[in-house]
PDB file of C-alpha atoms in Angstrom:
ATOM      1  CA  MET A   1     121.531 120.281 120.644  1.00 58.00           C
ATOM      2  CA  GLY A   2     124.184 119.991 117.951  1.00 60.00           C
ATOM      3  CA  ASP A   3     123.407 116.325 117.369  1.00 93.00           C
ATOM      4  CA  ASP A   4     119.685 117.077 117.221  1.00 96.00           C
ATOM      5  CA  ARG A   5     120.279 119.800 114.654  1.00 96.00           C
ATOM      6  CA  ARG A   6     122.264 117.393 112.484  1.00 97.00           C
ATOM      7  CA  VAL A   7     119.451 114.842 112.679  1.00 97.00           C
ATOM      8  CA  THR A   8     116.818 117.394 111.663  1.00 97.00           C
ATOM      9  CA  ARG A   9     119.018 118.702 108.860  1.00 97.00           C
ATOM     10  CA  VAL A  10     119.484 115.194 107.433  1.00 97.00           C
ATOM     11  CA  LEU A  11     115.788 114.451 107.836  1.00 98.00           C
ATOM     12  CA  LEU A  12     114.827 117.596 105.932  1.00 97.00           C
ATOM     13  CA  GLU A  13     117.315 116.778 103.193  1.00 97.00           C
ATOM     14  CA  ARG A  14     115.819 113.309 102.815  1.00 96.00           C
ATOM     15  CA  ARG A  15     112.131 114.027 103.438  1.00 95.00           C
ATOM     16  CA  GLY A  16     111.716 117.778 103.284  1.00 92.00           C
ATOM     17  CA  ARG A  17     108.443 117.878 101.367  1.00 95.00           C
ATOM     18  CA  THR A  18     105.081 118.314 103.028  1.00 97.00           C
ATOM     19  CA  TYR A  19     102.236 116.041 102.011  1.00 98.00           C
ATOM     20  CA  ALA A  20     100.539 119.073 100.466  1.00 98.00           C
ATOM     21  CA  GLU A  21     103.566 119.677  98.247  1.00 98.00           C
ATOM     22  CA  GLU A  22     103.593 116.024  97.249  1.00 97.00           C
ATOM     23  CA  ALA A  23      99.938 116.299  96.267  1.00 98.00           C
ATOM     24  CA  GLY A  24     100.726 119.270  94.030  1.00 98.00           C
ATOM     25  CA  ILE A  25      99.225 121.898  96.349  1.00 98.00           C
ATOM     26  CA  THR A  26     101.034 125.229  96.411  1.00 97.00           C
ATOM     27  CA  LEU A  27      99.882 126.088  99.881  1.00 96.00           C
ATOM     28  CA  ALA A  28      99.041 129.718 100.599  1.00 97.00           C
ATOM     29  CA  ASP A  29      96.444 131.638 102.576  1.00 98.00           C
ATOM     30  CA  ARG A  30      93.980 131.593  99.670  1.00 98.00           C
ATOM     31  CA  PRO A  31      90.655 129.786  99.225  1.00 98.00           C
ATOM     32  CA  ALA A  32      91.605 127.232  96.552  1.00 98.00           C
ATOM     33  CA  PRO A  33      94.785 125.777  98.118  1.00 98.00           C
ATOM     34  CA  LEU A  34      93.218 125.717 101.581  1.00 98.00           C
ATOM     35  CA  TYR A  35      90.259 123.779 100.201  1.00 98.00           C
ATOM     36  CA  GLN A  36      92.627 121.400  98.416  1.00 98.00           C
ATOM     37  CA  LEU A  37      94.369 120.795 101.736  1.00 98.00           C
ATOM     38  CA  LEU A  38      90.987 119.948 103.282  1.00 98.00           C
ATOM     39  CA  VAL A  39      90.439 117.376 100.513  1.00 98.00           C
ATOM     40  CA  LEU A  40      93.885 115.901 101.136  1.00 98.00           C
ATOM     41  CA  ALA A  41      93.268 115.728 104.893  1.00 98.00           C
ATOM     42  CA  THR A  42      89.988 113.901 104.224  1.00 98.00           C
ATOM     43  CA  LEU A  43      91.780 111.335 102.071  1.00 97.00           C
ATOM     44  CA  LEU A  44      94.639 110.892 104.540  1.00 97.00           C
ATOM     45  CA  SER A  45      92.189 110.282 107.397  1.00 94.00           C
ATOM     46  CA  THR A  46      91.200 106.807 106.248  1.00 91.00           C
ATOM     47  CA  ARG A  47      93.167 103.648 106.970  1.00 87.00           C
ATOM     48  CA  ILE A  48      95.026 103.703 103.707  1.00 91.00           C
ATOM     49  CA  ARG A  49      98.650 104.334 102.795  1.00 93.00           C
ATOM     50  CA  ALA A  50      99.590 107.993 102.642  1.00 94.00           C
ATOM     51  CA  ARG A  51     101.069 107.633  99.148  1.00 95.00           C
ATOM     52  CA  VAL A  52      97.730 106.305  97.895  1.00 96.00           C
ATOM     53  CA  ALA A  53      95.847 109.201  99.480  1.00 97.00           C
ATOM     54  CA  VAL A  54      98.290 111.663  97.900  1.00 98.00           C
ATOM     55  CA  ALA A  55      97.917 109.982  94.497  1.00 98.00           C
ATOM     56  CA  ALA A  56      94.123 110.154  94.789  1.00 98.00           C
ATOM     57  CA  ALA A  57      94.285 113.850  95.664  1.00 98.00           C
ATOM     58  CA  ARG A  58      96.421 114.504  92.611  1.00 98.00           C
ATOM     59  CA  GLU A  59      93.860 112.704  90.424  1.00 98.00           C
ATOM     60  CA  LEU A  60      90.980 114.745  91.867  1.00 98.00           C
ATOM     61  CA  PHE A  61      92.870 117.979  91.241  1.00 98.00           C
ATOM     62  CA  ALA A  62      93.916 116.882  87.735  1.00 98.00           C
ATOM     63  CA  ALA A  63      90.226 116.302  86.991  1.00 98.00           C
ATOM     64  CA  GLY A  64      89.604 119.939  87.878  1.00 98.00           C
ATOM     65  CA  TYR A  65      88.090 119.472  91.352  1.00 98.00           C
ATOM     66  CA  ARG A  66      90.256 122.132  93.008  1.00 98.00           C
ATOM     67  CA  THR A  67      87.491 124.231  94.554  1.00 98.00           C
ATOM     68  CA  PRO A  68      84.367 123.351  96.531  1.00 98.00           C
ATOM     69  CA  GLN A  69      82.280 124.618  93.618  1.00 98.00           C
ATOM     70  CA  ALA A  70      83.979 122.223  91.202  1.00 98.00           C
ATOM     71  CA  MET A  71      83.921 119.327  93.663  1.00 98.00           C
ATOM     72  CA  GLU A  72      80.199 119.668  94.269  1.00 98.00           C
ATOM     73  CA  ALA A  73      79.436 120.132  90.563  1.00 98.00           C
ATOM     74  CA  ALA A  74      81.194 116.863  89.709  1.00 98.00           C
ATOM     75  CA  SER A  75      78.984 113.812  89.658  1.00 98.00           C
ATOM     76  CA  TRP A  76      79.334 111.205  92.386  1.00 98.00           C
ATOM     77  CA  GLN A  77      80.609 108.736  89.764  1.00 98.00           C
ATOM     78  CA  ASP A  78      83.159 111.209  88.412  1.00 98.00           C
ATOM     79  CA  ARG A  79      84.610 111.581  91.882  1.00 98.00           C
ATOM     80  CA  VAL A  80      84.641 107.799  92.338  1.00 98.00           C
ATOM     81  CA  ASP A  81      86.436 107.409  89.016  1.00 98.00           C
ATOM     82  CA  ALA A  82      89.091 109.978  89.936  1.00 98.00           C
ATOM     83  CA  LEU A  83      89.687 108.265  93.278  1.00 98.00           C
ATOM     84  CA  GLY A  84      89.961 104.944  91.476  1.00 97.00           C
ATOM     85  CA  ARG A  85      92.630 106.300  89.148  1.00 97.00           C
ATOM     86  CA  GLY A  86      94.633 107.079  92.273  1.00 97.00           C
ATOM     87  CA  HIS A  87      94.040 103.460  93.445  1.00 96.00           C
ATOM     88  CA  TYR A  88      91.920 104.757  96.323  1.00 95.00           C
ATOM     89  CA  ARG A  89      89.431 101.956  95.801  1.00 87.00           C
ATOM     90  CA  ARG A  90      88.757 100.592  99.263  1.00 84.00           C
ATOM     91  CA  TYR A  91      86.893 103.719 100.411  1.00 89.00           C
ATOM     92  CA  ASP A  92      86.113 105.360  97.072  1.00 92.00           C
ATOM     93  CA  GLU A  93      82.308 105.347  97.172  1.00 96.00           C
ATOM     94  CA  ARG A  94      81.982 106.564 100.755  1.00 96.00           C
ATOM     95  CA  THR A  95      84.697 109.155 100.218  1.00 97.00           C
ATOM     96  CA  SER A  96      83.030 110.457  97.057  1.00 98.00           C
ATOM     97  CA  THR A  97      79.889 111.107  99.079  1.00 98.00           C
ATOM     98  CA  MET A  98      81.844 112.805 101.875  1.00 98.00           C
ATOM     99  CA  LEU A  99      83.677 115.056  99.435  1.00 98.00           C
ATOM    100  CA  GLY A 100      80.417 116.178  97.864  1.00 98.00           C
ATOM    101  CA  THR A 101      78.801 116.825 101.229  1.00 98.00           C
ATOM    102  CA  GLY A 102      81.905 118.564 102.552  1.00 98.00           C
ATOM    103  CA  ALA A 103      82.063 120.837  99.514  1.00 98.00           C
ATOM    104  CA  ARG A 104      78.475 121.925 100.123  1.00 98.00           C
ATOM    105  CA  LEU A 105      79.246 122.600 103.798  1.00 98.00           C
ATOM    106  CA  CYS A 106      82.281 124.660 102.808  1.00 98.00           C
ATOM    107  CA  LEU A 107      80.124 126.733 100.465  1.00 98.00           C
ATOM    108  CA  ASP A 108      77.176 127.126 102.816  1.00 98.00           C
ATOM    109  CA  ARG A 109      79.015 127.868 106.045  1.00 97.00           C
ATOM    110  CA  TRP A 110      82.291 129.417 104.895  1.00 98.00           C
ATOM    111  CA  ARG A 111      81.275 130.752 101.468  1.00 98.00           C
ATOM    112  CA  GLY A 112      83.962 128.573  99.947  1.00 98.00           C
ATOM    113  CA  ASP A 113      86.740 130.310 101.864  1.00 98.00           C
ATOM    114  CA  LEU A 114      88.425 128.502 104.769  1.00 98.00           C
ATOM    115  CA  ARG A 115      90.115 131.731 105.798  1.00 98.00           C
ATOM    116  CA  ARG A 116      86.754 132.471 107.404  1.00 98.00           C
ATOM    117  CA  LEU A 117      87.092 129.254 109.417  1.00 98.00           C
ATOM    118  CA  HIS A 118      90.551 130.407 110.483  1.00 97.00           C
ATOM    119  CA  ARG A 119      89.134 133.718 111.618  1.00 97.00           C
ATOM    120  CA  ASP A 120      86.178 132.177 113.456  1.00 96.00           C
ATOM    121  CA  GLY A 121      88.464 129.682 115.164  1.00 95.00           C
ATOM    122  CA  GLY A 122      90.536 132.559 116.460  1.00 92.00           C
ATOM    123  CA  GLY A 123      93.685 130.988 115.060  1.00 85.00           C
ATOM    124  CA  GLU A 124      93.673 128.667 118.084  1.00 92.00           C
ATOM    125  CA  PRO A 125      94.202 124.930 117.487  1.00 95.00           C
ATOM    126  CA  ALA A 126      91.350 123.842 119.784  1.00 95.00           C
ATOM    127  CA  GLY A 127      88.799 126.103 118.102  1.00 96.00           C
ATOM    128  CA  LEU A 128      90.003 125.248 114.619  1.00 98.00           C
ATOM    129  CA  ARG A 129      89.969 121.535 115.383  1.00 97.00           C
ATOM    130  CA  ARG A 130      86.358 121.765 116.544  1.00 97.00           C
ATOM    131  CA  LEU A 131      85.283 123.546 113.356  1.00 98.00           C
ATOM    132  CA  LEU A 132      87.239 121.216 111.081  1.00 98.00           C
ATOM    133  CA  THR A 133      85.679 118.090 112.592  1.00 98.00           C
ATOM    134  CA  GLU A 134      82.285 119.299 111.416  1.00 98.00           C
ATOM    135  CA  PHE A 135      83.323 118.283 107.906  1.00 98.00           C
ATOM    136  CA  PRO A 136      82.394 114.708 106.986  1.00 97.00           C
ATOM    137  CA  GLY A 137      85.420 112.444 107.086  1.00 96.00           C
ATOM    138  CA  ILE A 138      87.454 114.836 109.228  1.00 97.00           C
ATOM    139  CA  GLY A 139      87.861 113.517 112.743  1.00 97.00           C
ATOM    140  CA  PRO A 140      90.531 114.467 115.279  1.00 96.00           C
ATOM    141  CA  THR A 141      93.237 112.833 113.156  1.00 95.00           C
ATOM    142  CA  GLY A 142      92.115 114.637 110.012  1.00 97.00           C
ATOM    143  CA  ALA A 143      91.988 117.955 111.843  1.00 98.00           C
ATOM    144  CA  ASP A 144      95.533 117.389 113.080  1.00 97.00           C
ATOM    145  CA  ILE A 145      96.676 116.612 109.545  1.00 98.00           C
ATOM    146  CA  PHE A 146      95.082 119.796 108.226  1.00 98.00           C
ATOM    147  CA  LEU A 147      96.537 122.002 110.963  1.00 98.00           C
ATOM    148  CA  ARG A 148      99.975 120.402 110.761  1.00 98.00           C
ATOM    149  CA  GLU A 149     100.147 121.174 107.034  1.00 98.00           C
ATOM    150  CA  ALA A 150      98.297 124.499 107.232  1.00 98.00           C
ATOM    151  CA  GLN A 151     100.940 126.030 109.482  1.00 97.00           C
ATOM    152  CA  VAL A 152     102.953 126.656 106.308  1.00 95.00           C
ATOM    153  CA  ALA A 153     100.334 129.273 105.372  1.00 97.00           C
ATOM    154  CA  TRP A 154      98.777 130.007 108.769  1.00 97.00           C
ATOM    155  CA  THR A 155     101.936 131.043 110.538  1.00 95.00           C
ATOM    156  CA  ASP A 156     100.093 131.809 113.773  1.00 95.00           C
ATOM    157  CA  LEU A 157      99.769 128.038 114.253  1.00 96.00           C
ATOM    158  CA  ARG A 158     103.513 127.489 114.434  1.00 96.00           C
ATOM    159  CA  PRO A 159     104.909 125.385 115.891  1.00 97.00           C
ATOM    160  CA  TYR A 160     102.229 122.706 115.460  1.00 97.00           C
ATOM    161  CA  ALA A 161     103.198 119.074 115.988  1.00 97.00           C
ATOM    162  CA  ASP A 162     100.528 116.431 116.339  1.00 96.00           C
ATOM    163  CA  GLN A 163     100.953 113.086 118.091  1.00 96.00           C
ATOM    164  CA  ARG A 164     102.243 111.377 114.952  1.00 96.00           C
ATOM    165  CA  ALA A 165     104.934 114.013 114.461  1.00 98.00           C
ATOM    166  CA  LEU A 166     105.943 113.716 118.119  1.00 98.00           C
ATOM    167  CA  ALA A 167     106.039 109.921 117.765  1.00 98.00           C
ATOM    168  CA  GLY A 168     108.459 110.347 114.865  1.00 98.00           C
ATOM    169  CA  ALA A 169     110.573 112.681 116.962  1.00 98.00           C
ATOM    170  CA  LYS A 170     110.729 110.074 119.728  1.00 97.00           C
ATOM    171  CA  ARG A 171     111.947 107.414 117.292  1.00 97.00           C
ATOM    172  CA  LEU A 172     114.765 109.771 116.280  1.00 97.00           C
ATOM    173  CA  GLY A 173     115.652 110.668 119.847  1.00 97.00           C
ATOM    174  CA  LEU A 174     114.596 114.276 119.289  1.00 97.00           C
ATOM    175  CA  PRO A 175     112.815 116.533 121.814  1.00 97.00           C
ATOM    176  CA  GLY A 176     109.249 115.582 122.651  1.00 95.00           C
ATOM    177  CA  SER A 177     107.546 118.962 122.399  1.00 97.00           C
ATOM    178  CA  ALA A 178     106.696 121.261 119.508  1.00 97.00           C
ATOM    179  CA  ASP A 179     108.426 124.234 121.131  1.00 97.00           C
ATOM    180  CA  ARG A 180     111.695 122.380 121.625  1.00 97.00           C
ATOM    181  CA  LEU A 181     111.584 120.924 118.125  1.00 98.00           C
ATOM    182  CA  ALA A 182     111.003 124.416 116.755  1.00 97.00           C
ATOM    183  CA  GLY A 183     114.331 125.480 118.237  1.00 96.00           C
ATOM    184  CA  LEU A 184     116.120 123.099 115.877  1.00 97.00           C
ATOM    185  CA  VAL A 185     115.020 124.668 112.566  1.00 97.00           C
ATOM    186  CA  ASP A 186     114.194 128.004 111.023  1.00 96.00           C
ATOM    187  CA  PRO A 187     110.538 128.971 111.615  1.00 94.00           C
ATOM    188  CA  GLY A 188     109.685 128.603 107.941  1.00 94.00           C
ATOM    189  CA  ASP A 189     110.948 125.011 107.946  1.00 97.00           C
ATOM    190  CA  PHE A 190     108.869 123.748 110.855  1.00 97.00           C
ATOM    191  CA  GLY A 191     105.938 122.602 108.699  1.00 97.00           C
ATOM    192  CA  ARG A 192     108.317 120.554 106.569  1.00 97.00           C
ATOM    193  CA  LEU A 193     109.922 119.115 109.690  1.00 98.00           C
ATOM    194  CA  ALA A 194     106.552 118.110 111.135  1.00 98.00           C
ATOM    195  CA  SER A 195     105.612 116.258 107.931  1.00 97.00           C
ATOM    196  CA  ALA A 196     109.019 114.579 107.801  1.00 98.00           C
ATOM    197  CA  LEU A 197     108.610 113.385 111.390  1.00 98.00           C
ATOM    198  CA  VAL A 198     105.251 111.878 110.487  1.00 97.00           C
ATOM    199  CA  ARG A 199     106.950 109.964 107.677  1.00 97.00           C
ATOM    200  CA  VAL A 200     109.303 108.474 110.268  1.00 97.00           C
ATOM    201  CA  ALA A 201     106.383 107.558 112.523  1.00 97.00           C
ATOM    202  CA  LEU A 202     104.575 105.871 109.617  1.00 95.00           C
ATOM    203  CA  GLY A 203     107.665 103.959 108.496  1.00 95.00           C
ATOM    204  CA  GLU A 204     108.028 105.869 105.236  1.00 95.00           C
ATOM    205  CA  GLU A 205     111.490 106.921 106.398  1.00 96.00           C
ATOM    206  CA  SER A 206     113.927 104.886 108.462  1.00 96.00           C
ATOM    207  CA  ALA A 207     114.850 106.453 111.791  1.00 96.00           C
ATOM    208  CA  GLY A 208     117.997 104.331 111.867  1.00 96.00           C
ATOM    209  CA  GLU A 209     119.176 105.492 108.457  1.00 97.00           C
ATOM    210  CA  VAL A 210     118.574 109.131 109.353  1.00 97.00           C
ATOM    211  CA  THR A 211     120.490 108.918 112.625  1.00 96.00           C
ATOM    212  CA  ARG A 212     123.361 106.997 111.013  1.00 95.00           C
ATOM    213  CA  ALA A 213     123.634 109.565 108.242  1.00 96.00           C
ATOM    214  CA  ALA A 214     123.616 112.365 110.825  1.00 95.00           C
ATOM    215  CA  ALA A 215     126.443 110.667 112.750  1.00 93.00           C
ATOM    216  CA  ALA A 216     128.604 110.073 109.681  1.00 87.00           C
TER     217      ALA A 216
END
């Protein structure tokens, strides 16, 4: 347990930012940041590097598309242009369409407030995942991304670790379940830990360097 705690401490020191934080989202249980997280999850769902998806999200938000109202009001080309500035060019046209359609769904079904989705899903991962996958571009992977990051604000989800986070834990020799991983950090740090583990799974952080630093 002591060795595992040292590994998680080093990992958080090296990679202790969530993807939402990196995208400039101050995550809280409020409509605008929750919608921004949905946008980020949509971008991260495609087969593109996470840093490119984060950069594209930052460009969309810098252009003012921080709410479903603003996203829908933007022209298709304006959204394409913002994605292009983030170098999200491989999927920019299709993603622009999905973001516009998803914004309309958010407004029509949830009145622009994903806290309603949280309530209707009963705070349970299975129910929330089903509702999230109704958004265009959000499949099972995208729903996992959203829920993994949302646990920072939706504390009833903790501890939430998707398969990518657990794969990162395996590479570090850490426990293979969310509950056991949660025992290694303070509750408020689990969301950051889950994102850091994903970075290990994706090769953004070296498992070997983390474990060597923890053993030093």
